[in-house]
Amino acid sequence: MTAQLDDTDRALIAALQSNARQPVADLARSLGLARTTVQARLERLERGGAILGYTLRLGEAARAPLHATALVNIELRAGPAVLARLRSLPAVQVVHTTSGRFDLLVQIAAQTTQELDETLDRIGETRGVKGSESLIHLSTKIDRSG
């Protein structure tokens, strides 16, 4: 069952994205709703799949200092094996399939340049990878990831 979102649901979600630890009473007060209404909406949004969970957002001091994106081309039908290899690399955070010149977009977070370099090497030498191009992230200008 998919939750249908109205403006109040969107406002509630936006407030939670800002601070998911807010007490329900504070959320209710900021939205001008009864606490029981907010609690019921949260439960409906969770049941309906609009809210999958609540998570921790790391601050600058706790995040890996180096981030990169690897754009990867793979051989036909090599996807499952390549994904299994990427899954085994601890610095690989997210993998997306893409359209266009590259087959996969791999997001990497590393503690050191050596770890980053070794991860990029492991990706490049993976059986089924035809080629890759890496982009080192220098600074973040916009981040709406929550």
XYZ file of C-alpha atoms in Angstrom:
146
model
C 0.000 0.000 0.000
C 1.424 3.377 -1.038
C 0.727 6.443 1.079
C -0.912 9.358 -0.700
C 0.842 12.534 0.402
C -0.924 15.830 0.972
C 0.614 19.206 1.858
C 0.502 18.436 5.588
C 2.317 15.128 5.048
C 4.961 16.922 2.983
C 5.394 19.559 5.714
C 5.718 16.812 8.328
C 8.314 14.971 6.237
C 10.249 18.215 5.663
C 10.310 18.863 9.414
C 11.580 15.336 10.040
C 14.252 15.708 7.359
C 15.456 18.781 9.204
C 15.518 16.941 12.551
C 14.137 13.398 12.801
C 14.574 13.435 16.595
C 11.935 16.085 17.201
C 9.312 14.964 19.692
C 5.835 14.486 18.229
C 4.556 17.307 20.478
C 7.101 19.726 18.951
C 6.197 18.616 15.423
C 2.518 19.119 16.203
C 3.138 22.588 17.606
C 5.236 23.679 14.605
C 2.611 22.369 12.153
C -0.375 23.690 14.098
C -1.860 20.210 14.544
C -2.907 18.061 17.467
C -0.252 15.656 18.758
C -2.570 12.697 18.112
C -3.077 13.849 14.503
C 0.681 14.002 13.925
C 1.179 10.581 15.540
C -1.546 9.063 13.358
C -0.040 10.612 10.227
C 3.422 9.307 11.113
C 2.035 5.804 11.586
C 0.166 6.019 8.259
C 3.278 7.295 6.452
C 5.364 4.478 7.940
C 2.763 1.786 7.073
C 2.358 3.204 3.574
C 6.088 3.209 2.866
C 6.587 6.965 2.606
C 8.782 6.829 5.717
C 11.040 3.783 5.767
C 12.873 4.651 8.951
C 14.793 7.231 10.889
C 18.514 7.535 10.539
C 21.621 9.196 11.819
C 23.246 11.968 9.762
C 26.937 12.213 10.432
C 28.553 15.578 10.962
C 31.732 16.678 9.255
C 33.929 15.343 12.076
C 32.575 11.784 11.717
C 32.361 11.545 7.910
C 35.018 10.082 5.657
C 37.060 13.039 4.379
C 37.422 11.840 0.779
C 34.581 11.203 -1.650
C 34.669 10.171 -5.271
C 32.427 8.935 -8.029
C 33.526 6.172 -10.381
C 31.722 5.988 -13.712
C 31.981 2.371 -14.839
C 31.420 0.527 -18.123
C 30.775 -3.187 -17.819
C 30.589 -6.083 -20.233
C 27.232 -7.435 -21.301
C 25.767 -9.756 -18.642
C 28.590 -8.962 -16.163
C 26.293 -6.921 -13.901
C 25.698 -9.460 -11.112
C 29.403 -10.351 -10.763
C 30.506 -6.721 -10.849
C 27.878 -5.759 -8.267
C 28.987 -8.610 -6.004
C 32.568 -7.328 -6.186
C 31.479 -3.721 -5.521
C 29.430 -4.909 -2.528
C 32.595 -6.431 -1.047
C 34.518 -3.129 -1.122
C 33.944 -1.253 2.173
C 34.549 2.206 0.671
C 31.761 1.709 -1.907
C 28.711 3.447 -0.460
C 26.116 3.546 -3.271
C 25.850 2.076 -6.767
C 23.366 3.315 -9.367
C 22.694 1.967 -12.854
C 22.653 4.731 -15.431
C 21.715 5.506 -18.989
C 24.191 7.048 -21.402
C 27.916 6.418 -21.773
C 28.395 4.613 -18.467
C 26.599 1.616 -16.988
C 27.199 2.246 -13.264
C 27.746 5.260 -11.049
C 29.667 4.212 -7.942
C 29.876 6.544 -4.930
C 32.938 6.035 -2.755
C 33.891 7.386 0.692
C 37.437 6.860 1.973
C 39.497 7.836 4.998
C 42.774 8.224 3.100
C 43.999 8.803 -0.440
C 45.562 5.338 -0.271
C 42.179 3.746 0.545
C 40.550 5.703 -2.263
C 43.296 4.752 -4.718
C 43.097 1.060 -3.752
C 39.300 1.059 -4.079
C 39.508 2.601 -7.555
C 42.146 0.014 -8.485
C 39.919 -2.853 -7.215
C 37.014 -1.502 -9.280
C 39.148 -1.186 -12.412
C 40.577 -4.707 -12.124
C 37.196 -6.350 -11.513
C 36.359 -9.036 -14.068
C 33.595 -7.668 -16.297
C 34.636 -4.010 -15.973
C 35.572 -2.646 -19.417
C 36.684 0.750 -18.155
C 36.062 3.477 -15.640
C 36.532 7.160 -15.040
C 36.816 8.623 -11.559
C 35.849 12.027 -10.249
C 37.175 13.233 -6.899
C 34.661 15.406 -5.030
C 36.263 18.695 -4.013
C 33.489 20.544 -2.192
C 29.736 20.231 -1.710
C 27.704 23.194 -2.927
C 24.182 21.726 -2.502
C 23.120 18.706 -0.446
C 19.427 17.912 -0.144
C 19.979 14.265 0.756
C 18.457 14.813 4.166
